[in-house]
Amino acid sequence: MKPSLLKPAATTAALLVGLACVTAHAQEIPAPTSATEPSRFALVVEGGTVGFGPSVIYTINPKWTVTVGYTWLDHNYDVESDDNKYDGKLKLSNFKALANYHPWGGSFHFSGGVFATDNKIDVTLRPTERQTYKINGNEYSSTFINSLGGSATFEDDIAPYVGIGWAKNPANSGFSFYATLGVFFAGDASANLTATGPITLNPQFQSDLRAEERDINDDLEDLGAYPVAQLGVLYRF
């Protein structure tokens, strides 16, 4: 081959080798992608038997998530004893911290954890049409009682919780339905009644008032295992 033909051939070969090296190097670099993985966080706005408020869900992995949240509510809740029906107001304040297990990696999950509660019921007893109060079977004139009422609280501030729920699959972002069903165990109710007026100096009245407290506690016994039924809207980022 003539020397004049060797130079172009060598140049062409060098270009082909260089192009092959660049192509191989480019294959080692991952191709850019515009898709981003959804955030591990989801925000919930919920309402139900433990009140209304926000919650945050953090995804650990497809099987496990953690929920923390706070709910509150004030609403009327009448309380009865053997002799009386009290005007009551239930005041709810609950902070929750739950671990959620998604057995199939989807929206359904089992939950367990605790509720830090500050729940109470304020009660007020009104006199009858005859302007009397009936306490533990004994009648007392409203002439000697200016007011009678009090509050009932629950034994345990930290209440264990078990339940089930539905929340959006951690792999998918966007809005979805949210629900939980369960129960937390707040312990026994403890009522504390007080009265004002001249009758408060009467030992028999004080004994009857203590008996009335026990009757109220018996009526509130079912609330020691407090039902949780919450619905809401979830947004996973």
Tab-separated table of C-alpha atoms in Angstrom:
chain	number	residue	atom	x	y	z
A	1	MET	CA	0.000	0.000	0.000
A	2	LYS	CA	1.192	3.463	-0.793
A	3	PRO	CA	2.277	5.732	2.098
A	4	SER	CA	-0.292	8.334	0.958
A	5	LEU	CA	-3.114	5.874	1.597
A	6	LEU	CA	-1.814	4.722	4.995
A	7	LYS	CA	-2.275	8.104	6.703
A	8	PRO	CA	-6.067	8.437	6.147
A	9	ALA	CA	-6.595	4.781	7.100
A	10	ALA	CA	-4.675	5.238	10.351
A	11	THR	CA	-6.657	8.377	11.172
A	12	THR	CA	-9.962	6.584	10.554
A	13	ALA	CA	-8.933	3.648	12.746
A	14	ALA	CA	-7.949	6.002	15.588
A	15	LEU	CA	-11.323	7.763	15.408
A	16	LEU	CA	-13.176	4.430	15.548
A	17	VAL	CA	-11.172	3.311	18.596
A	18	GLY	CA	-11.809	6.623	20.337
A	19	LEU	CA	-15.542	6.430	19.593
A	20	ALA	CA	-15.688	2.904	20.985
A	21	CYS	CA	-14.006	4.006	24.229
A	22	VAL	CA	-16.421	6.924	24.645
A	23	THR	CA	-19.415	4.635	24.040
A	24	ALA	CA	-18.200	2.076	26.567
A	25	HIS	CA	-17.602	4.775	29.175
A	26	ALA	CA	-21.053	6.242	28.568
A	27	GLN	CA	-22.634	2.819	29.208
A	28	GLU	CA	-21.039	2.760	32.673
A	29	ILE	CA	-22.883	5.980	33.676
A	30	PRO	CA	-26.558	5.398	34.707
A	31	ALA	CA	-29.007	7.093	32.413
A	32	PRO	CA	-30.665	10.128	34.030
A	33	THR	CA	-34.295	9.709	35.068
A	34	SER	CA	-36.988	12.253	35.775
A	35	ALA	CA	-38.956	9.894	38.055
A	36	THR	CA	-38.492	10.438	41.801
A	37	GLU	CA	-39.434	8.059	44.578
A	38	PRO	CA	-42.365	9.156	46.777
A	39	SER	CA	-41.593	10.695	50.136
A	40	ARG	CA	-41.612	8.570	53.250
A	41	PHE	CA	-44.072	11.025	54.827
A	42	ALA	CA	-47.845	11.289	54.624
A	43	LEU	CA	-50.165	13.848	56.246
A	44	VAL	CA	-53.625	12.900	57.572
A	45	VAL	CA	-56.561	15.070	58.654
A	46	GLU	CA	-58.953	12.860	60.645
A	47	GLY	CA	-62.032	12.948	62.845
A	48	GLY	CA	-64.085	10.548	64.920
A	49	THR	CA	-64.646	9.253	68.429
A	50	VAL	CA	-61.347	10.626	69.801
A	51	GLY	CA	-61.772	14.041	68.211
A	52	PHE	CA	-60.406	15.939	65.233
A	53	GLY	CA	-56.838	16.752	64.305
A	54	PRO	CA	-53.731	16.006	62.232
A	55	SER	CA	-51.507	12.935	62.080
A	56	VAL	CA	-48.229	12.174	60.317
A	57	ILE	CA	-47.279	8.750	58.919
A	58	TYR	CA	-43.626	7.824	58.385
A	59	THR	CA	-42.762	4.835	56.188
A	60	ILE	CA	-39.888	2.683	57.425
A	61	ASN	CA	-40.279	0.033	54.709
A	62	PRO	CA	-43.185	-1.516	52.742
A	63	LYS	CA	-44.188	-3.600	55.791
A	64	TRP	CA	-43.832	-1.048	58.621
A	65	THR	CA	-45.029	2.511	59.182
A	66	VAL	CA	-45.251	4.775	62.244
A	67	THR	CA	-48.103	7.179	63.038
A	68	VAL	CA	-48.058	10.125	65.444
A	69	GLY	CA	-50.915	12.565	65.870
A	70	TYR	CA	-53.086	14.699	68.120
A	71	THR	CA	-56.883	14.989	68.325
A	72	TRP	CA	-59.225	16.995	70.527
A	73	LEU	CA	-62.960	17.606	70.935
A	74	ASP	CA	-65.539	19.034	73.363
A	75	HIS	CA	-69.097	17.758	73.105
A	76	ASN	CA	-72.162	17.127	75.235
A	77	TYR	CA	-72.292	13.817	77.077
A	78	ASP	CA	-75.025	13.318	79.672
A	79	VAL	CA	-74.242	11.075	82.653
A	80	GLU	CA	-76.747	9.144	84.754
A	81	SER	CA	-76.699	7.838	88.301
A	82	ASP	CA	-79.417	5.824	90.057
A	83	ASP	CA	-81.373	8.987	90.903
A	84	ASN	CA	-80.234	11.709	88.497
A	85	LYS	CA	-79.311	12.658	84.972
A	86	TYR	CA	-76.386	15.077	84.847
A	87	ASP	CA	-75.679	17.617	82.126
A	88	GLY	CA	-72.218	16.589	81.001
A	89	LYS	CA	-69.504	17.766	78.631
A	90	LEU	CA	-66.862	15.329	77.430
A	91	LYS	CA	-63.495	17.023	76.853
A	92	LEU	CA	-61.069	14.982	74.766
A	93	SER	CA	-57.348	15.574	74.340
A	94	ASN	CA	-55.337	12.663	72.922
A	95	PHE	CA	-51.797	12.265	71.582
A	96	LYS	CA	-51.066	8.949	69.852
A	97	ALA	CA	-47.903	7.101	68.850
A	98	LEU	CA	-48.514	3.892	66.877
A	99	ALA	CA	-46.546	1.262	64.980
A	100	ASN	CA	-48.357	-0.167	61.943
A	101	TYR	CA	-47.674	-3.548	60.320
A	102	HIS	CA	-48.753	-3.964	56.674
A	103	PRO	CA	-48.735	-7.770	56.235
A	104	TRP	CA	-49.180	-7.630	52.457
A	105	GLY	CA	-47.399	-4.332	51.863
A	106	GLY	CA	-50.679	-2.602	50.964
A	107	SER	CA	-53.085	-0.186	52.631
A	108	PHE	CA	-54.468	-2.585	55.295
A	109	HIS	CA	-52.483	-2.738	58.537
A	110	PHE	CA	-52.537	-3.805	62.164
A	111	SER	CA	-51.680	-1.122	64.741
A	112	GLY	CA	-50.386	-1.097	68.294
A	113	GLY	CA	-49.105	1.651	70.521
A	114	VAL	CA	-50.196	4.152	73.146
A	115	PHE	CA	-52.536	7.108	73.612
A	116	ALA	CA	-51.397	9.832	76.009
A	117	THR	CA	-54.788	11.036	77.237
A	118	ASP	CA	-56.137	14.038	79.096
A	119	ASN	CA	-59.846	13.229	78.883
A	120	LYS	CA	-62.500	14.227	81.387
A	121	ILE	CA	-66.243	14.737	81.776
A	122	ASP	CA	-67.564	17.840	83.530
A	123	VAL	CA	-71.036	17.305	85.054
A	124	THR	CA	-73.675	19.606	86.540
A	125	LEU	CA	-76.843	18.533	88.358
A	126	ARG	CA	-79.933	20.715	87.970
A	127	PRO	CA	-82.702	20.779	90.642
A	128	THR	CA	-86.010	19.092	89.893
A	129	GLU	CA	-89.204	20.961	89.094
A	130	ARG	CA	-89.943	20.863	92.824
A	131	GLN	CA	-86.604	22.607	93.400
A	132	THR	CA	-85.052	19.639	95.160
A	133	TYR	CA	-81.983	17.469	94.661
A	134	LYS	CA	-82.235	13.704	95.118
A	135	ILE	CA	-78.882	12.326	96.272
A	136	ASN	CA	-78.476	8.637	97.117
A	137	GLY	CA	-82.225	8.307	97.577
A	138	ASN	CA	-82.527	11.308	99.904
A	139	GLU	CA	-84.103	14.608	98.879
A	140	TYR	CA	-82.515	17.951	99.706
A	141	SER	CA	-84.076	21.352	99.103
A	142	SER	CA	-82.334	23.719	96.697
A	143	THR	CA	-82.692	26.319	99.464
A	144	PHE	CA	-79.674	24.670	101.083
A	145	ILE	CA	-77.747	23.792	97.891
A	146	ASN	CA	-76.462	26.580	95.687
A	147	SER	CA	-74.798	24.303	93.114
A	148	LEU	CA	-73.794	20.676	92.643
A	149	GLY	CA	-71.363	19.344	90.039
A	150	GLY	CA	-67.876	18.120	89.399
A	151	SER	CA	-65.810	16.114	86.967
A	152	ALA	CA	-64.804	12.553	86.174
A	153	THR	CA	-61.357	11.556	84.953
A	154	PHE	CA	-59.802	8.210	84.037
A	155	GLU	CA	-57.192	6.203	85.870
A	156	ASP	CA	-54.449	5.897	83.223
A	157	ASP	CA	-52.877	8.859	81.440
A	158	ILE	CA	-50.936	6.453	79.173
A	159	ALA	CA	-53.395	4.030	77.590
A	160	PRO	CA	-52.346	1.032	75.436
A	161	TYR	CA	-54.015	0.790	72.023
A	162	VAL	CA	-54.716	-2.025	69.542
A	163	GLY	CA	-56.534	-1.764	66.246
A	164	ILE	CA	-56.608	-2.066	62.479
A	165	GLY	CA	-56.532	0.522	59.743
A	166	TRP	CA	-56.334	1.469	56.092
A	167	ALA	CA	-53.858	3.947	54.628
A	168	LYS	CA	-52.456	4.497	51.146
A	169	ASN	CA	-49.810	2.045	49.946
A	170	PRO	CA	-46.386	3.562	50.774
A	171	ALA	CA	-45.306	3.080	47.153
A	172	ASN	CA	-47.964	5.444	45.784
A	173	SER	CA	-48.146	9.212	46.254
A	174	GLY	CA	-51.243	11.421	46.209
A	175	PHE	CA	-54.579	11.631	48.050
A	176	SER	CA	-56.493	8.705	49.517
A	177	PHE	CA	-59.021	7.539	52.104
A	178	TYR	CA	-57.830	6.893	55.694
A	179	ALA	CA	-59.533	4.914	58.471
A	180	THR	CA	-58.724	3.324	61.841
A	181	LEU	CA	-60.755	1.071	64.133
A	182	GLY	CA	-59.603	0.028	67.582
A	183	VAL	CA	-59.719	0.595	71.317
A	184	PHE	CA	-57.504	2.130	73.988
A	185	PHE	CA	-57.655	1.157	77.636
A	186	ALA	CA	-57.853	4.202	79.940
A	187	GLY	CA	-58.698	2.409	83.195
A	188	ASP	CA	-61.457	3.113	85.696
A	189	ALA	CA	-63.350	6.396	85.921
A	190	SER	CA	-63.002	8.518	89.047
A	191	ALA	CA	-65.731	11.100	89.737
A	192	ASN	CA	-65.318	14.015	92.121
A	193	LEU	CA	-68.498	15.900	93.075
A	194	THR	CA	-68.667	19.115	95.058
A	195	ALA	CA	-71.579	21.182	96.339
A	196	THR	CA	-71.892	24.709	97.648
A	197	GLY	CA	-74.377	25.983	100.206
A	198	PRO	CA	-75.288	25.388	103.873
A	199	ILE	CA	-75.978	21.684	103.252
A	200	THR	CA	-72.275	20.968	102.819
A	201	LEU	CA	-71.886	20.961	106.609
A	202	ASN	CA	-74.325	18.055	106.921
A	203	PRO	CA	-72.474	14.698	107.444
A	204	GLN	CA	-75.362	12.711	105.946
A	205	PHE	CA	-75.254	14.833	102.805
A	206	GLN	CA	-71.506	14.276	102.456
A	207	SER	CA	-72.022	10.523	102.783
A	208	ASP	CA	-74.765	10.628	100.137
A	209	LEU	CA	-72.514	12.660	97.836
A	210	ARG	CA	-69.784	10.001	98.026
A	211	ALA	CA	-72.365	7.320	97.170
A	212	GLU	CA	-73.453	9.433	94.187
A	213	GLU	CA	-69.850	9.508	92.956
A	214	ARG	CA	-69.733	5.712	93.013
A	215	ASP	CA	-72.936	5.556	90.972
A	216	ILE	CA	-71.436	7.861	88.345
A	217	ASN	CA	-68.281	5.744	88.194
A	218	ASP	CA	-70.396	2.666	87.527
A	219	ASP	CA	-72.148	4.472	84.652
A	220	LEU	CA	-68.800	5.440	83.104
A	221	GLU	CA	-67.281	1.981	83.454
A	222	ASP	CA	-67.739	1.182	79.756
A	223	LEU	CA	-65.579	4.156	78.780
A	224	GLY	CA	-62.533	2.551	80.427
A	225	ALA	CA	-62.108	0.657	77.148
A	226	TYR	CA	-62.617	3.629	74.847
A	227	PRO	CA	-63.632	2.879	71.230
A	228	VAL	CA	-61.601	4.484	68.456
A	229	ALA	CA	-63.252	4.970	65.052
A	230	GLN	CA	-61.573	7.595	62.865
A	231	LEU	CA	-62.039	8.609	59.227
A	232	GLY	CA	-59.950	11.038	57.277
A	233	VAL	CA	-58.135	12.180	54.165
A	234	LEU	CA	-54.492	11.223	53.603
A	235	TYR	CA	-51.942	12.851	51.307
A	236	ARG	CA	-48.709	10.986	50.642
A	237	PHE	CA	-45.964	13.253	49.316
